[in-house]
Amino acid sequence: MKVALIGVGQAGGNVTERLARFDADMGFGAVQGALAVNSAEADLQSLDVVDTQLIGADRVNGHGVGADNELGTEIMQSDIQQVLGSLDGRITSSAEAIFVVAGLGGGTGSGGSPVLVHHLKQVYDVPVYALGVLPGRNEGALYQANAGRSLKTLIREADSTLLIDNDSWHEQGESMEGAFETINGKIAQRVGLLFASGEAVEGVGESVVDSSEVINTLRAGGVSVLGYATEVASEDSGENINTAMSVSRQALLTGTSLPDATAAEAALLVIAGEPDRIPRKGVERARRWLEDETGSMQVRGGDFPLDSDRLGALVLLGGAERSERIQEFMDRAREAKQAQDADEERTDPAEQFADDRLENLF
Ligand code: GDP
């Protein structure tokens, strides 16, 4: 699937950069263009391979908005024409989807990404998806509240919102910086494989995934989730039937970007590996298992040829917002927001009013 990426804020820029780099290093050619947008100049300067666009210079002079996501919303709204202008020519007709990438707990990405998605949907015919990073449990109440609010708006505006929880995909005991490195690397590899799996591959049979299968899986809207796992595989595909099952189970049950999200309206199972090692029977069995496990009647499947001695399973869930994990997160965000509102009411009721108006702006 040919995609254009737009990262908003620090997390958005970092993840976009890693994705663009992974796609180029692997020679996939799925990423057609990548732009990082931020109100913090220093964050943009740390990026090498993506194009950059500073916003809000008249308001914050390149210093960022802190964790003020209302200000993030405002500056994206004020500078939207500039951002759309710098995308002109970068989002070519070859792009089959646009991904807006952002950390939802901060300021620029949290407040700015829903505004950007809203405008992109008016300009472009292709689906506009969000790739949102949720704050980990220990990141503090403001981050939770910001993310809750941003997520609600994103779900409404985007064709689907792919969520990555910062508590997933990293090792225990890592420093925050080290954890970001690890998580960003894993996001790049997994989301990068998803993009690439929707690419036509020369000389391979019919079961290669088509871009439309990714798009159809995401058609349910709401929240989407990605899972991944790999295991060493035998050279003989007949011996890999159990391996196909076990990587698929791990991908869904322990390897998802949002832990414990298993209920979905639609799913896609991509088995990646050397074509000779991929067991047809095992893939079919895994697909049926995924149908039972997700409660979805729409489970698509396909192979992705990859030169490796391992077999990998990539599971994409669409319409996964009814999962317990999202409920738990929204509860956490609601509590944080209520505590924040109570504080604000005590200090300045007028500010509270401005807050509500802003929420209804888009
Ligand atoms: P912004 O620049 O104002 O949009 O704010 P950030 O992008 O820093 O958003 C803050 C949220 O993103 C917090 O939940 C951080 O933990 C998370 N975050 C910041 N940088 C990264 C990163 O490089 N990778 C990941 N996975 N999360 C990040």
JSON list of N, CA, C and O and ligand atoms in Angstrom, two decimals, residues 8-12 14-15 38-40 43 65-68 102-110 133-136 139 143 164 166 176 179-181 183-184 187, ligand 1:
[
{"chain": "A", "resi": 8, "resn": "VAL", "atom": "N", "xyz": [2.93, 14.67, 13.34]},
{"chain": "A", "resi": 8, "resn": "VAL", "atom": "CA", "xyz": [2.66, 15.94, 14.03]},
{"chain": "A", "resi": 8, "resn": "VAL", "atom": "C", "xyz": [3.20, 15.85, 15.46]},
{"chain": "A", "resi": 8, "resn": "VAL", "atom": "O", "xyz": [2.90, 14.90, 16.18]},
{"chain": "A", "resi": 9, "resn": "GLY", "atom": "N", "xyz": [4.01, 16.83, 15.85]},
{"chain": "A", "resi": 9, "resn": "GLY", "atom": "CA", "xyz": [4.59, 16.83, 17.20]},
{"chain": "A", "resi": 9, "resn": "GLY", "atom": "C", "xyz": [5.84, 15.95, 17.26]},
{"chain": "A", "resi": 9, "resn": "GLY", "atom": "O", "xyz": [6.29, 15.40, 16.25]},
{"chain": "A", "resi": 10, "resn": "GLN", "atom": "N", "xyz": [6.37, 15.84, 18.49]},
{"chain": "A", "resi": 10, "resn": "GLN", "atom": "CA", "xyz": [7.65, 15.13, 18.66]},
{"chain": "A", "resi": 10, "resn": "GLN", "atom": "C", "xyz": [7.54, 13.64, 18.36]},
{"chain": "A", "resi": 10, "resn": "GLN", "atom": "O", "xyz": [8.27, 13.09, 17.55]},
{"chain": "A", "resi": 11, "resn": "ALA", "atom": "N", "xyz": [6.59, 12.97, 19.03]},
{"chain": "A", "resi": 11, "resn": "ALA", "atom": "CA", "xyz": [6.41, 11.54, 18.80]},
{"chain": "A", "resi": 11, "resn": "ALA", "atom": "C", "xyz": [6.06, 11.30, 17.33]},
{"chain": "A", "resi": 11, "resn": "ALA", "atom": "O", "xyz": [6.60, 10.39, 16.68]},
{"chain": "A", "resi": 12, "resn": "GLY", "atom": "N", "xyz": [5.16, 12.14, 16.79]},
{"chain": "A", "resi": 12, "resn": "GLY", "atom": "CA", "xyz": [4.73, 11.98, 15.40]},
{"chain": "A", "resi": 12, "resn": "GLY", "atom": "C", "xyz": [5.91, 12.08, 14.44]},
{"chain": "A", "resi": 12, "resn": "GLY", "atom": "O", "xyz": [6.05, 11.26, 13.52]},
{"chain": "A", "resi": 14, "resn": "ASN", "atom": "N", "xyz": [9.20, 11.67, 15.18]},
{"chain": "A", "resi": 14, "resn": "ASN", "atom": "CA", "xyz": [10.15, 10.57, 15.40]},
{"chain": "A", "resi": 14, "resn": "ASN", "atom": "C", "xyz": [9.69, 9.27, 14.76]},
{"chain": "A", "resi": 14, "resn": "ASN", "atom": "O", "xyz": [10.46, 8.56, 14.11]},
{"chain": "A", "resi": 15, "resn": "VAL", "atom": "N", "xyz": [8.40, 8.97, 14.95]},
{"chain": "A", "resi": 15, "resn": "VAL", "atom": "CA", "xyz": [7.87, 7.70, 14.42]},
{"chain": "A", "resi": 15, "resn": "VAL", "atom": "C", "xyz": [7.84, 7.75, 12.89]},
{"chain": "A", "resi": 15, "resn": "VAL", "atom": "O", "xyz": [8.18, 6.78, 12.20]},
{"chain": "A", "resi": 38, "resn": "ASN", "atom": "N", "xyz": [5.65, 20.53, 13.27]},
{"chain": "A", "resi": 38, "resn": "ASN", "atom": "CA", "xyz": [5.79, 20.73, 14.71]},
{"chain": "A", "resi": 38, "resn": "ASN", "atom": "C", "xyz": [5.86, 22.22, 15.03]},
{"chain": "A", "resi": 38, "resn": "ASN", "atom": "O", "xyz": [6.22, 23.04, 14.17]},
{"chain": "A", "resi": 39, "resn": "SER", "atom": "N", "xyz": [5.52, 22.55, 16.29]},
{"chain": "A", "resi": 39, "resn": "SER", "atom": "CA", "xyz": [5.67, 23.93, 16.75]},
{"chain": "A", "resi": 39, "resn": "SER", "atom": "C", "xyz": [7.02, 24.11, 17.47]},
{"chain": "A", "resi": 39, "resn": "SER", "atom": "O", "xyz": [7.37, 25.22, 17.84]},
{"chain": "A", "resi": 40, "resn": "ALA", "atom": "N", "xyz": [7.73, 23.01, 17.66]},
{"chain": "A", "resi": 40, "resn": "ALA", "atom": "CA", "xyz": [9.03, 23.07, 18.33]},
{"chain": "A", "resi": 40, "resn": "ALA", "atom": "C", "xyz": [10.13, 22.87, 17.30]},
{"chain": "A", "resi": 40, "resn": "ALA", "atom": "O", "xyz": [10.28, 21.78, 16.72]},
{"chain": "A", "resi": 43, "resn": "ASP", "atom": "N", "xyz": [12.84, 20.02, 17.83]},
{"chain": "A", "resi": 43, "resn": "ASP", "atom": "CA", "xyz": [12.41, 18.64, 17.51]},
{"chain": "A", "resi": 43, "resn": "ASP", "atom": "C", "xyz": [12.52, 18.38, 16.01]},
{"chain": "A", "resi": 43, "resn": "ASP", "atom": "O", "xyz": [12.90, 17.28, 15.58]},
{"chain": "A", "resi": 65, "resn": "VAL", "atom": "N", "xyz": [4.47, 23.97, 22.34]},
{"chain": "A", "resi": 65, "resn": "VAL", "atom": "CA", "xyz": [3.30, 24.38, 23.12]},
{"chain": "A", "resi": 65, "resn": "VAL", "atom": "C", "xyz": [3.25, 23.69, 24.47]},
{"chain": "A", "resi": 65, "resn": "VAL", "atom": "O", "xyz": [2.25, 23.74, 25.17]},
{"chain": "A", "resi": 66, "resn": "GLY", "atom": "N", "xyz": [4.34, 23.02, 24.86]},
{"chain": "A", "resi": 66, "resn": "GLY", "atom": "CA", "xyz": [4.31, 22.24, 26.11]},
{"chain": "A", "resi": 66, "resn": "GLY", "atom": "C", "xyz": [3.29, 21.14, 25.94]},
{"chain": "A", "resi": 66, "resn": "GLY", "atom": "O", "xyz": [3.16, 20.57, 24.86]},
{"chain": "A", "resi": 67, "resn": "ALA", "atom": "N", "xyz": [2.53, 20.86, 26.98]},
{"chain": "A", "resi": 67, "resn": "ALA", "atom": "CA", "xyz": [1.49, 19.83, 26.85]},
{"chain": "A", "resi": 67, "resn": "ALA", "atom": "C", "xyz": [0.11, 20.48, 26.72]},
{"chain": "A", "resi": 67, "resn": "ALA", "atom": "O", "xyz": [-0.89, 19.90, 27.13]},
{"chain": "A", "resi": 68, "resn": "ASP", "atom": "N", "xyz": [0.08, 21.69, 26.13]},
{"chain": "A", "resi": 68, "resn": "ASP", "atom": "CA", "xyz": [-1.19, 22.41, 25.99]},
{"chain": "A", "resi": 68, "resn": "ASP", "atom": "C", "xyz": [-1.84, 22.03, 24.66]},
{"chain": "A", "resi": 68, "resn": "ASP", "atom": "O", "xyz": [-1.53, 22.61, 23.62]},
{"chain": "A", "resi": 102, "resn": "ALA", "atom": "N", "xyz": [0.85, 10.75, 15.42]},
{"chain": "A", "resi": 102, "resn": "ALA", "atom": "CA", "xyz": [1.03, 11.68, 16.54]},
{"chain": "A", "resi": 102, "resn": "ALA", "atom": "C", "xyz": [0.99, 10.97, 17.88]},
{"chain": "A", "resi": 102, "resn": "ALA", "atom": "O", "xyz": [0.31, 9.94, 18.03]},
{"chain": "A", "resi": 103, "resn": "GLY", "atom": "N", "xyz": [1.71, 11.51, 18.85]},
{"chain": "A", "resi": 103, "resn": "GLY", "atom": "CA", "xyz": [1.54, 11.11, 20.25]},
{"chain": "A", "resi": 103, "resn": "GLY", "atom": "C", "xyz": [0.31, 11.85, 20.75]},
{"chain": "A", "resi": 103, "resn": "GLY", "atom": "O", "xyz": [0.20, 13.07, 20.56]},
{"chain": "A", "resi": 104, "resn": "LEU", "atom": "N", "xyz": [-0.62, 11.13, 21.39]},
{"chain": "A", "resi": 104, "resn": "LEU", "atom": "CA", "xyz": [-1.90, 11.77, 21.74]},
{"chain": "A", "resi": 104, "resn": "LEU", "atom": "C", "xyz": [-1.86, 12.45, 23.11]},
{"chain": "A", "resi": 104, "resn": "LEU", "atom": "O", "xyz": [-2.79, 13.16, 23.48]},
{"chain": "A", "resi": 105, "resn": "GLY", "atom": "N", "xyz": [-0.81, 12.24, 23.89]},
{"chain": "A", "resi": 105, "resn": "GLY", "atom": "CA", "xyz": [-0.79, 12.77, 25.25]},
{"chain": "A", "resi": 105, "resn": "GLY", "atom": "C", "xyz": [-0.20, 14.17, 25.39]},
{"chain": "A", "resi": 105, "resn": "GLY", "atom": "O", "xyz": [-0.34, 14.81, 26.42]},
{"chain": "A", "resi": 106, "resn": "GLY", "atom": "N", "xyz": [0.51, 14.66, 24.36]},
{"chain": "A", "resi": 106, "resn": "GLY", "atom": "CA", "xyz": [1.23, 15.93, 24.47]},
{"chain": "A", "resi": 106, "resn": "GLY", "atom": "C", "xyz": [0.40, 17.11, 24.03]},
{"chain": "A", "resi": 106, "resn": "GLY", "atom": "O", "xyz": [-0.80, 17.21, 24.34]},
{"chain": "A", "resi": 107, "resn": "GLY", "atom": "N", "xyz": [1.02, 18.04, 23.27]},
{"chain": "A", "resi": 107, "resn": "GLY", "atom": "CA", "xyz": [0.34, 19.27, 22.88]},
{"chain": "A", "resi": 107, "resn": "GLY", "atom": "C", "xyz": [0.12, 19.39, 21.38]},
{"chain": "A", "resi": 107, "resn": "GLY", "atom": "O", "xyz": [-1.01, 19.37, 20.90]},
{"chain": "A", "resi": 108, "resn": "THR", "atom": "N", "xyz": [1.23, 19.50, 20.64]},
{"chain": "A", "resi": 108, "resn": "THR", "atom": "CA", "xyz": [1.11, 19.76, 19.20]},
{"chain": "A", "resi": 108, "resn": "THR", "atom": "C", "xyz": [0.42, 18.61, 18.47]},
{"chain": "A", "resi": 108, "resn": "THR", "atom": "O", "xyz": [-0.51, 18.82, 17.68]},
{"chain": "A", "resi": 109, "resn": "GLY", "atom": "N", "xyz": [0.88, 17.40, 18.72]},
{"chain": "A", "resi": 109, "resn": "GLY", "atom": "CA", "xyz": [0.31, 16.23, 18.05]},
{"chain": "A", "resi": 109, "resn": "GLY", "atom": "C", "xyz": [-1.10, 15.95, 18.53]},
{"chain": "A", "resi": 109, "resn": "GLY", "atom": "O", "xyz": [-2.01, 15.68, 17.74]},
{"chain": "A", "resi": 110, "resn": "SER", "atom": "N", "xyz": [-1.28, 16.03, 19.83]},
{"chain": "A", "resi": 110, "resn": "SER", "atom": "CA", "xyz": [-2.58, 15.73, 20.44]},
{"chain": "A", "resi": 110, "resn": "SER", "atom": "C", "xyz": [-3.67, 16.69, 19.95]},
{"chain": "A", "resi": 110, "resn": "SER", "atom": "O", "xyz": [-4.75, 16.26, 19.55]},
{"chain": "A", "resi": 133, "resn": "VAL", "atom": "N", "xyz": [-0.20, 7.41, 19.26]},
{"chain": "A", "resi": 133, "resn": "VAL", "atom": "CA", "xyz": [0.54, 6.79, 20.36]},
{"chain": "A", "resi": 133, "resn": "VAL", "atom": "C", "xyz": [-0.12, 7.20, 21.68]},
{"chain": "A", "resi": 133, "resn": "VAL", "atom": "O", "xyz": [-0.24, 8.38, 21.98]},
{"chain": "A", "resi": 134, "resn": "LEU", "atom": "N", "xyz": [-0.58, 6.19, 22.43]},
{"chain": "A", "resi": 134, "resn": "LEU", "atom": "CA", "xyz": [-1.21, 6.47, 23.73]},
{"chain": "A", "resi": 134, "resn": "LEU", "atom": "C", "xyz": [-0.16, 6.55, 24.82]},
{"chain": "A", "resi": 134, "resn": "LEU", "atom": "O", "xyz": [0.78, 5.75, 24.82]},
{"chain": "A", "resi": 135, "resn": "PRO", "atom": "N", "xyz": [-0.32, 7.47, 25.78]},
{"chain": "A", "resi": 135, "resn": "PRO", "atom": "CA", "xyz": [0.64, 7.53, 26.88]},
{"chain": "A", "resi": 135, "resn": "PRO", "atom": "C", "xyz": [0.58, 6.27, 27.74]},
{"chain": "A", "resi": 135, "resn": "PRO", "atom": "O", "xyz": [-0.48, 5.68, 27.90]},
{"chain": "A", "resi": 136, "resn": "GLY", "atom": "N", "xyz": [1.72, 5.87, 28.26]},
{"chain": "A", "resi": 136, "resn": "GLY", "atom": "CA", "xyz": [1.75, 4.73, 29.17]},
{"chain": "A", "resi": 136, "resn": "GLY", "atom": "C", "xyz": [1.07, 5.10, 30.48]},
{"chain": "A", "resi": 136, "resn": "GLY", "atom": "O", "xyz": [0.79, 6.27, 30.75]},
{"chain": "A", "resi": 139, "resn": "GLU", "atom": "N", "xyz": [2.39, 7.98, 32.85]},
{"chain": "A", "resi": 139, "resn": "GLU", "atom": "CA", "xyz": [2.75, 9.28, 32.27]},
{"chain": "A", "resi": 139, "resn": "GLU", "atom": "C", "xyz": [2.01, 10.49, 32.85]},
{"chain": "A", "resi": 139, "resn": "GLU", "atom": "O", "xyz": [2.19, 11.59, 32.38]},
{"chain": "A", "resi": 143, "resn": "TYR", "atom": "N", "xyz": [-1.44, 14.01, 30.60]},
{"chain": "A", "resi": 143, "resn": "TYR", "atom": "CA", "xyz": [-1.25, 13.23, 29.38]},
{"chain": "A", "resi": 143, "resn": "TYR", "atom": "C", "xyz": [-2.44, 12.33, 29.09]},
{"chain": "A", "resi": 143, "resn": "TYR", "atom": "O", "xyz": [-2.87, 12.18, 27.95]},
{"chain": "A", "resi": 164, "resn": "ILE", "atom": "N", "xyz": [-1.22, 2.67, 19.22]},
{"chain": "A", "resi": 164, "resn": "ILE", "atom": "CA", "xyz": [-0.06, 2.01, 19.81]},
{"chain": "A", "resi": 164, "resn": "ILE", "atom": "C", "xyz": [0.04, 2.50, 21.25]},
{"chain": "A", "resi": 164, "resn": "ILE", "atom": "O", "xyz": [0.15, 3.71, 21.48]},
{"chain": "A", "resi": 166, "resn": "ASN", "atom": "N", "xyz": [2.00, 3.10, 24.57]},
{"chain": "A", "resi": 166, "resn": "ASN", "atom": "CA", "xyz": [3.43, 3.19, 24.92]},
{"chain": "A", "resi": 166, "resn": "ASN", "atom": "C", "xyz": [3.85, 2.13, 25.95]},
{"chain": "A", "resi": 166, "resn": "ASN", "atom": "O", "xyz": [5.03, 1.94, 26.18]},
{"chain": "A", "resi": 176, "resn": "MET", "atom": "N", "xyz": [12.98, 5.82, 29.85]},
{"chain": "A", "resi": 176, "resn": "MET", "atom": "CA", "xyz": [11.96, 6.34, 28.94]},
{"chain": "A", "resi": 176, "resn": "MET", "atom": "C", "xyz": [12.54, 6.56, 27.53]},
{"chain": "A", "resi": 176, "resn": "MET", "atom": "O", "xyz": [11.94, 6.17, 26.55]},
{"chain": "A", "resi": 179, "resn": "ALA", "atom": "N", "xyz": [13.21, 3.36, 25.94]},
{"chain": "A", "resi": 179, "resn": "ALA", "atom": "CA", "xyz": [11.94, 2.74, 25.58]},
{"chain": "A", "resi": 179, "resn": "ALA", "atom": "C", "xyz": [11.40, 3.34, 24.28]},
{"chain": "A", "resi": 179, "resn": "ALA", "atom": "O", "xyz": [10.93, 2.62, 23.41]},
{"chain": "A", "resi": 180, "resn": "PHE", "atom": "N", "xyz": [11.52, 4.65, 24.11]},
{"chain": "A", "resi": 180, "resn": "PHE", "atom": "CA", "xyz": [11.05, 5.29, 22.86]},
{"chain": "A", "resi": 180, "resn": "PHE", "atom": "C", "xyz": [11.79, 4.72, 21.66]},
{"chain": "A", "resi": 180, "resn": "PHE", "atom": "O", "xyz": [11.20, 4.44, 20.63]},
{"chain": "A", "resi": 181, "resn": "GLU", "atom": "N", "xyz": [13.11, 4.58, 21.81]},
{"chain": "A", "resi": 181, "resn": "GLU", "atom": "CA", "xyz": [13.91, 4.02, 20.73]},
{"chain": "A", "resi": 181, "resn": "GLU", "atom": "C", "xyz": [13.37, 2.65, 20.34]},
{"chain": "A", "resi": 181, "resn": "GLU", "atom": "O", "xyz": [13.17, 2.36, 19.16]},
{"chain": "A", "resi": 183, "resn": "ILE", "atom": "N", "xyz": [10.42, 1.25, 21.08]},
{"chain": "A", "resi": 183, "resn": "ILE", "atom": "CA", "xyz": [9.03, 1.26, 20.58]},
{"chain": "A", "resi": 183, "resn": "ILE", "atom": "C", "xyz": [8.99, 1.81, 19.15]},
{"chain": "A", "resi": 183, "resn": "ILE", "atom": "O", "xyz": [8.34, 1.23, 18.28]},
{"chain": "A", "resi": 184, "resn": "ASN", "atom": "N", "xyz": [9.71, 2.91, 18.92]},
{"chain": "A", "resi": 184, "resn": "ASN", "atom": "CA", "xyz": [9.67, 3.49, 17.57]},
{"chain": "A", "resi": 184, "resn": "ASN", "atom": "C", "xyz": [10.21, 2.50, 16.53]},
{"chain": "A", "resi": 184, "resn": "ASN", "atom": "O", "xyz": [9.69, 2.41, 15.43]},
{"chain": "A", "resi": 187, "resn": "ILE", "atom": "N", "xyz": [7.47, -0.03, 16.01]},
{"chain": "A", "resi": 187, "resn": "ILE", "atom": "CA", "xyz": [6.36, 0.54, 15.21]},
{"chain": "A", "resi": 187, "resn": "ILE", "atom": "C", "xyz": [6.78, 0.57, 13.74]},
{"chain": "A", "resi": 187, "resn": "ILE", "atom": "O", "xyz": [6.04, 0.17, 12.85]},
{"chain": "B", "resi": 1, "resn": "GDP", "atom": "P1", "xyz": [4.03, 17.16, 21.14]},
{"chain": "B", "resi": 1, "resn": "GDP", "atom": "O1", "xyz": [5.38, 17.34, 20.54]},
{"chain": "B", "resi": 1, "resn": "GDP", "atom": "O2", "xyz": [3.54, 18.36, 21.86]},
{"chain": "B", "resi": 1, "resn": "GDP", "atom": "O3", "xyz": [3.02, 16.64, 20.19]},
{"chain": "B", "resi": 1, "resn": "GDP", "atom": "O4", "xyz": [4.15, 16.06, 22.28]},
{"chain": "B", "resi": 1, "resn": "GDP", "atom": "P2", "xyz": [4.85, 14.63, 22.20]},
{"chain": "B", "resi": 1, "resn": "GDP", "atom": "O5", "xyz": [4.90, 14.11, 20.83]},
{"chain": "B", "resi": 1, "resn": "GDP", "atom": "O6", "xyz": [6.10, 14.67, 22.99]},
{"chain": "B", "resi": 1, "resn": "GDP", "atom": "O7", "xyz": [3.71, 13.82, 22.94]},
{"chain": "B", "resi": 1, "resn": "GDP", "atom": "C1", "xyz": [3.81, 13.35, 24.19]},
{"chain": "B", "resi": 1, "resn": "GDP", "atom": "C2", "xyz": [3.41, 11.90, 24.21]},
{"chain": "B", "resi": 1, "resn": "GDP", "atom": "O8", "xyz": [4.14, 11.21, 23.23]},
{"chain": "B", "resi": 1, "resn": "GDP", "atom": "C3", "xyz": [3.78, 11.27, 25.52]},
{"chain": "B", "resi": 1, "resn": "GDP", "atom": "O9", "xyz": [2.82, 10.26, 25.79]},
{"chain": "B", "resi": 1, "resn": "GDP", "atom": "C4", "xyz": [5.15, 10.67, 25.26]},
{"chain": "B", "resi": 1, "resn": "GDP", "atom": "O10", "xyz": [5.39, 9.58, 26.07]},
{"chain": "B", "resi": 1, "resn": "GDP", "atom": "C5", "xyz": [5.04, 10.27, 23.82]},
{"chain": "B", "resi": 1, "resn": "GDP", "atom": "N1", "xyz": [6.29, 10.35, 23.05]},
{"chain": "B", "resi": 1, "resn": "GDP", "atom": "C6", "xyz": [7.11, 11.42, 22.86]},
{"chain": "B", "resi": 1, "resn": "GDP", "atom": "N2", "xyz": [8.11, 11.11, 22.02]},
{"chain": "B", "resi": 1, "resn": "GDP", "atom": "C7", "xyz": [7.93, 9.81, 21.67]},
{"chain": "B", "resi": 1, "resn": "GDP", "atom": "C8", "xyz": [8.60, 8.91, 20.81]},
{"chain": "B", "resi": 1, "resn": "GDP", "atom": "O11", "xyz": [9.62, 9.22, 20.16]},
{"chain": "B", "resi": 1, "resn": "GDP", "atom": "N3", "xyz": [8.08, 7.66, 20.69]},
{"chain": "B", "resi": 1, "resn": "GDP", "atom": "C9", "xyz": [6.97, 7.26, 21.37]},
{"chain": "B", "resi": 1, "resn": "GDP", "atom": "N4", "xyz": [6.54, 6.00, 21.19]},
{"chain": "B", "resi": 1, "resn": "GDP", "atom": "N5", "xyz": [6.30, 8.08, 22.17]},
{"chain": "B", "resi": 1, "resn": "GDP", "atom": "C10", "xyz": [6.77, 9.34, 22.32]}
]
